[in-house]
Short mmCIF file of N, CA and C in Angstrom, two decimals:
data_model
loop_
_atom_site.label_atom_id
_atom_site.label_comp_id
_atom_site.label_asym_id
_atom_site.label_seq_id
_atom_site.Cartn_x
_atom_site.Cartn_y
_atom_site.Cartn_z
N MET B 1 -34.24 88.30 -14.12
CA MET B 1 -34.61 88.75 -12.98
C MET B 1 -34.17 87.51 -11.82
N GLY B 2 -33.06 87.99 -10.80
CA GLY B 2 -32.80 86.76 -9.77
C GLY B 2 -34.01 86.87 -8.94
N THR B 3 -33.49 86.16 -7.86
CA THR B 3 -34.76 85.77 -6.66
C THR B 3 -34.71 87.10 -5.98
N THR B 4 -34.17 88.16 -6.03
CA THR B 4 -34.30 89.50 -5.24
C THR B 4 -33.95 90.60 -6.27
N ILE B 5 -34.65 91.73 -6.29
CA ILE B 5 -34.28 92.80 -7.15
C ILE B 5 -33.17 93.34 -6.61
N ASP B 6 -31.82 93.22 -7.26
CA ASP B 6 -30.48 93.76 -6.58
C ASP B 6 -30.55 95.41 -6.18
N GLY B 7 -30.05 95.71 -4.92
CA GLY B 7 -30.00 96.74 -4.40
C GLY B 7 -31.33 97.28 -3.88
N TYR B 8 -32.33 96.69 -4.01
CA TYR B 8 -33.54 97.14 -3.41
C TYR B 8 -33.98 96.54 -2.28
N ARG B 9 -33.83 95.23 -2.09
CA ARG B 9 -34.26 94.35 -0.74
C ARG B 9 -35.78 94.65 -0.28
N ALA B 10 -36.26 95.09 0.64
CA ALA B 10 -37.21 95.20 1.23
C ALA B 10 -37.80 96.77 1.12
N SER B 11 -37.08 97.80 0.45
CA SER B 11 -37.40 98.92 0.50
C SER B 11 -38.79 99.16 -0.27
N VAL B 12 -39.29 100.50 -0.12
CA VAL B 12 -40.48 100.88 -0.85
C VAL B 12 -40.35 100.38 -2.43
N ASP B 13 -39.19 101.12 -2.72
CA ASP B 13 -39.13 101.02 -4.04
C ASP B 13 -38.71 99.55 -4.61
N GLY B 14 -38.15 98.88 -3.78
CA GLY B 14 -38.02 97.17 -4.12
C GLY B 14 -39.27 96.47 -4.22
N VAL B 15 -40.27 97.03 -3.36
CA VAL B 15 -41.57 96.43 -3.58
C VAL B 15 -42.46 96.46 -4.53
N LYS B 16 -42.31 98.12 -4.71
CA LYS B 16 -42.82 98.54 -6.23
C LYS B 16 -42.50 97.74 -7.39
N TRP B 17 -41.19 97.49 -7.57
CA TRP B 17 -40.70 97.01 -8.56
C TRP B 17 -40.95 95.29 -8.65
N PHE B 18 -41.15 94.94 -7.58
CA PHE B 18 -41.47 93.54 -7.64
C PHE B 18 -42.99 93.38 -7.93
N ALA B 19 -43.86 94.40 -7.54
CA ALA B 19 -44.96 94.60 -7.81
C ALA B 19 -45.34 94.49 -9.36
N TYR B 20 -44.42 95.30 -10.12
CA TYR B 20 -44.51 95.79 -11.46
C TYR B 20 -44.43 94.17 -12.10
N PHE B 21 -43.10 93.73 -11.75
CA PHE B 21 -42.92 92.29 -12.55
C PHE B 21 -44.10 91.32 -12.07
N PHE B 22 -44.52 91.21 -11.04
CA PHE B 22 -45.55 90.25 -10.80
C PHE B 22 -46.99 90.64 -11.47
N LEU B 23 -47.23 91.99 -11.73
CA LEU B 23 -48.25 92.32 -12.40
C LEU B 23 -48.03 91.97 -14.20
N GLU B 24 -46.99 92.03 -14.26
CA GLU B 24 -46.55 91.72 -15.95
C GLU B 24 -46.73 90.19 -16.06
N GLY B 25 -46.57 89.57 -14.98
CA GLY B 25 -46.32 87.88 -15.17
C GLY B 25 -45.29 87.39 -15.19
N GLN B 26 -44.14 88.17 -15.00
CA GLN B 26 -42.85 87.74 -15.05
C GLN B 26 -42.52 86.89 -13.75
N VAL B 27 -43.05 87.11 -12.75
CA VAL B 27 -42.68 86.48 -11.35
C VAL B 27 -43.53 85.17 -11.43
N TYR B 28 -44.66 85.10 -11.76
CA TYR B 28 -45.73 84.01 -11.74
C TYR B 28 -46.39 83.92 -13.27
N PRO B 29 -45.72 83.27 -14.04
CA PRO B 29 -46.10 83.13 -15.75
C PRO B 29 -47.83 82.95 -15.83
N LYS B 30 -48.32 82.23 -14.90
CA LYS B 30 -49.82 81.99 -15.27
C LYS B 30 -50.74 83.24 -15.10
N LEU B 31 -50.19 84.17 -14.46
CA LEU B 31 -50.81 85.64 -14.27
C LEU B 31 -50.67 86.33 -15.83
N LYS B 32 -49.75 85.84 -16.74
CA LYS B 32 -49.37 86.64 -17.59
C LYS B 32 -50.73 86.78 -18.64
N ARG B 33 -51.61 85.85 -18.82
CA ARG B 33 -52.62 86.05 -19.57
C ARG B 33 -53.50 87.33 -19.29
N PHE B 34 -53.36 87.66 -17.98
CA PHE B 34 -54.46 88.57 -17.58
C PHE B 34 -53.67 90.01 -17.80
N VAL B 35 -52.75 90.08 -18.04
CA VAL B 35 -52.04 91.72 -18.25
C VAL B 35 -52.73 92.31 -19.28
N PRO B 36 -53.45 92.01 -20.48
CA PRO B 36 -54.34 92.66 -21.49
C PRO B 36 -55.65 93.14 -20.72
N SER B 37 -55.75 92.53 -19.64
CA SER B 37 -57.01 92.98 -18.68
C SER B 37 -56.81 93.83 -17.74
N LEU B 38 -55.75 93.90 -17.17
CA LEU B 38 -55.39 94.80 -16.07
C LEU B 38 -56.07 96.12 -16.36
N LEU B 39 -56.82 96.97 -15.37
CA LEU B 39 -57.34 98.14 -15.18
C LEU B 39 -56.54 99.44 -15.24
N THR B 40 -55.33 99.16 -14.84
CA THR B 40 -54.01 99.94 -14.97
C THR B 40 -52.67 99.34 -15.37
N THR B 41 -51.78 100.02 -16.05
CA THR B 41 -50.80 99.48 -16.48
C THR B 41 -49.84 99.19 -15.51
N PRO B 42 -49.15 98.07 -15.43
CA PRO B 42 -48.12 97.66 -14.55
C PRO B 42 -47.18 98.95 -14.17
N GLY B 43 -46.73 99.30 -15.44
CA GLY B 43 -45.76 100.65 -15.32
C GLY B 43 -46.23 101.75 -14.31
N SER B 44 -47.64 102.06 -13.86
CA SER B 44 -48.30 102.94 -13.27
C SER B 44 -47.73 102.87 -11.85
N ILE B 45 -47.24 101.75 -11.43
CA ILE B 45 -47.02 101.36 -10.02
C ILE B 45 -45.74 102.01 -9.42
N THR B 46 -44.97 102.17 -10.49
CA THR B 46 -43.37 102.91 -10.17
C THR B 46 -43.74 104.38 -10.45
N LYS B 47 -44.71 105.13 -10.69
CA LYS B 47 -44.72 106.58 -10.94
C LYS B 47 -44.99 107.35 -9.54
N SER B 48 -44.49 108.53 -9.73
CA SER B 48 -44.56 109.11 -8.25
C SER B 48 -46.13 109.42 -7.79
N TRP B 49 -47.11 109.35 -8.69
CA TRP B 49 -48.41 109.58 -8.39
C TRP B 49 -49.26 108.34 -8.30
N ALA B 50 -48.52 107.10 -8.01
CA ALA B 50 -49.30 105.83 -7.99
C ALA B 50 -49.75 105.95 -6.35
N ARG B 51 -49.47 106.24 -5.47
CA ARG B 51 -49.96 106.35 -4.29
C ARG B 51 -51.36 106.98 -4.07
N LEU B 52 -51.65 107.70 -5.02
CA LEU B 52 -53.03 108.06 -5.40
C LEU B 52 -53.85 107.37 -5.67
N ILE B 53 -53.55 106.02 -6.22
CA ILE B 53 -54.48 104.98 -7.14
C ILE B 53 -54.78 103.97 -5.98
N PRO B 54 -55.78 103.70 -5.55
CA PRO B 54 -56.08 102.61 -4.45
C PRO B 54 -55.40 101.29 -4.83
N ARG B 55 -55.55 100.65 -5.82
CA ARG B 55 -55.18 99.57 -6.36
C ARG B 55 -53.58 99.61 -6.10
N THR B 56 -52.82 100.46 -6.63
CA THR B 56 -51.42 100.49 -6.23
C THR B 56 -51.04 100.42 -4.63
N GLN B 57 -51.61 101.26 -3.92
CA GLN B 57 -51.48 101.13 -2.50
C GLN B 57 -51.69 99.53 -2.06
N ALA B 58 -52.94 99.11 -2.40
CA ALA B 58 -53.34 98.04 -1.92
C ALA B 58 -52.21 96.79 -2.12
N ILE B 59 -51.81 96.66 -3.36
CA ILE B 59 -50.81 95.59 -3.90
C ILE B 59 -49.40 95.86 -2.98
N VAL B 60 -48.92 97.10 -3.15
CA VAL B 60 -47.63 97.41 -2.39
C VAL B 60 -47.91 97.25 -0.95
N GLN B 61 -48.96 97.82 -0.42
CA GLN B 61 -48.98 97.84 1.18
C GLN B 61 -48.93 96.00 1.52
N THR B 62 -49.96 95.30 0.67
CA THR B 62 -49.76 93.91 1.09
C THR B 62 -48.48 92.97 0.76
N LEU B 63 -47.69 93.51 -0.37
CA LEU B 63 -46.51 92.87 -0.45
C LEU B 63 -45.58 93.46 0.70
N GLN B 64 -45.38 94.36 1.02
CA GLN B 64 -44.63 95.19 1.98
C GLN B 64 -44.83 94.72 3.46
N SER B 65 -46.39 94.14 3.58
CA SER B 65 -46.52 93.89 5.01
C SER B 65 -45.79 92.26 5.47
N GLN B 66 -45.50 91.72 4.09
CA GLN B 66 -44.63 90.50 4.45
C GLN B 66 -43.28 90.66 4.15
N GLY B 67 -42.77 91.71 3.51
CA GLY B 67 -41.41 91.92 2.88
C GLY B 67 -41.12 91.09 1.85
N VAL B 68 -41.85 91.02 0.93
CA VAL B 68 -42.05 90.30 -0.32
C VAL B 68 -41.57 91.17 -1.65
N VAL B 69 -40.31 90.83 -1.86
CA VAL B 69 -39.44 91.30 -3.10
C VAL B 69 -38.73 90.52 -3.91
N SER B 70 -39.13 89.13 -3.59
CA SER B 70 -38.60 87.91 -4.40
C SER B 70 -39.65 87.01 -4.61
N LYS B 71 -39.65 86.26 -5.67
CA LYS B 71 -40.35 84.97 -6.15
C LYS B 71 -40.30 84.17 -4.78
N TYR B 72 -38.92 84.11 -4.46
CA TYR B 72 -38.77 82.96 -3.18
C TYR B 72 -39.58 83.28 -2.11
N LYS B 73 -39.65 84.50 -1.78
CA LYS B 73 -40.31 84.85 -0.63
C LYS B 73 -42.00 84.76 -0.88
N LEU B 74 -42.24 85.05 -1.96
CA LEU B 74 -43.72 85.21 -2.45
C LEU B 74 -44.36 83.57 -2.13
N LEU B 75 -43.52 82.62 -2.79
CA LEU B 75 -43.71 81.27 -2.67
C LEU B 75 -43.86 80.90 -1.17
N GLU B 76 -42.74 81.27 -0.63
CA GLU B 76 -42.87 80.87 1.18
C GLU B 76 -44.16 81.39 1.75
N ILE B 77 -44.44 82.55 1.51
CA ILE B 77 -45.75 82.90 1.75
C ILE B 77 -47.03 82.49 1.37
N TRP B 78 -47.16 81.91 0.31
CA TRP B 78 -48.13 81.16 -0.48
C TRP B 78 -48.05 79.88 0.26
N GLY B 79 -46.97 79.06 0.75
CA GLY B 79 -46.82 78.19 1.27
C GLY B 79 -47.64 77.99 2.63
N LEU B 80 -47.79 79.26 3.07
CA LEU B 80 -48.69 79.42 4.50
C LEU B 80 -50.12 79.99 4.30
N ASP B 81 -50.00 80.67 3.27
CA ASP B 81 -51.47 81.21 3.08
C ASP B 81 -51.69 81.53 1.33
N GLU B 82 -52.43 80.55 0.83
CA GLU B 82 -52.51 80.35 -0.70
C GLU B 82 -53.54 81.49 -1.04
N LYS B 83 -53.96 82.33 -0.42
CA LYS B 83 -54.94 83.49 -0.94
C LYS B 83 -54.10 85.08 -0.65
N PHE B 84 -53.01 84.81 -0.23
CA PHE B 84 -51.90 86.04 -0.23
C PHE B 84 -51.99 86.53 -1.31
N LEU B 85 -52.26 87.91 -1.39
CA LEU B 85 -51.92 88.49 -2.37
C LEU B 85 -53.40 88.55 -3.34
N LEU B 86 -54.21 87.58 -3.31
CA LEU B 86 -55.44 87.53 -4.19
C LEU B 86 -56.24 88.77 -4.18
N SER B 87 -56.89 89.18 -3.04
CA SER B 87 -57.51 90.33 -2.92
C SER B 87 -56.84 91.73 -3.39
N ALA B 88 -55.84 91.95 -3.14
CA ALA B 88 -54.97 92.97 -4.04
C ALA B 88 -54.90 93.00 -5.49
N TYR B 89 -54.48 91.84 -6.09
CA TYR B 89 -54.41 91.66 -7.32
C TYR B 89 -55.54 91.83 -7.95
N LYS B 90 -57.05 91.21 -7.34
CA LYS B 90 -58.20 91.49 -8.26
C LYS B 90 -58.87 92.79 -8.16
N LYS B 91 -58.25 93.79 -7.54
CA LYS B 91 -58.51 94.98 -7.61
C LYS B 91 -58.23 95.67 -9.19
N TRP B 92 -56.92 95.10 -9.55
CA TRP B 92 -56.34 95.22 -10.88
C TRP B 92 -57.00 94.81 -12.01
N LEU B 93 -57.77 93.92 -11.74
CA LEU B 93 -58.77 93.08 -12.80
C LEU B 93 -60.35 93.62 -12.72
N PRO B 94 -60.79 93.61 -13.89
CA PRO B 94 -62.48 93.55 -13.71
C PRO B 94 -63.19 92.63 -13.19
N GLU B 95 -64.12 92.90 -12.75
CA GLU B 95 -64.81 91.86 -11.72
C GLU B 95 -64.96 90.37 -12.91
N SER B 96 -65.21 90.56 -14.16
CA SER B 96 -65.43 89.61 -14.86
C SER B 96 -64.27 88.28 -14.94
N ALA B 97 -63.33 88.91 -14.29
CA ALA B 97 -61.83 87.90 -14.35
C ALA B 97 -61.78 87.38 -13.05
N HIS B 98 -62.34 87.89 -12.10
CA HIS B 98 -62.23 87.61 -10.38
C HIS B 98 -62.09 86.26 -10.44
N ALA B 99 -63.28 85.47 -10.74
CA ALA B 99 -63.68 83.93 -10.68
C ALA B 99 -62.17 83.02 -11.13
N GLU B 100 -62.01 83.56 -12.52
CA GLU B 100 -60.85 82.76 -13.17
C GLU B 100 -59.69 82.96 -12.45
N VAL B 101 -59.04 84.09 -11.82
CA VAL B 101 -58.14 84.27 -11.29
C VAL B 101 -57.82 83.46 -9.89
N ALA B 102 -58.91 83.68 -9.26
CA ALA B 102 -59.19 82.76 -7.98
C ALA B 102 -58.85 81.18 -8.27
N GLN B 103 -59.12 80.63 -9.21
CA GLN B 103 -58.74 79.21 -9.45
C GLN B 103 -57.37 78.94 -9.61
N ILE B 104 -56.61 80.06 -9.93
CA ILE B 104 -55.30 79.59 -10.12
C ILE B 104 -54.51 79.41 -8.90
#
């Protein structure tokens, strides 16, 4: 995967696909160990019914608010706000994993 999802840029679909790769740990490999603990599969974020699930809306809206569809842009935002995306990501995890993910 390049720095931007080709052909998608900052479209809603581009944000959803970026969120999918992020949740799978492909964007930020330190999160890969949490994939088995996710409360919903990453693939659900690209489904038409995803908007009905609050956690999918939270991560998509958070990414979209800053136009994040690339690892480069995410790292740029994290340079300004290291907690960006943490709240939305924690919605995908059981509460028992919240403290551990906050340490990363």
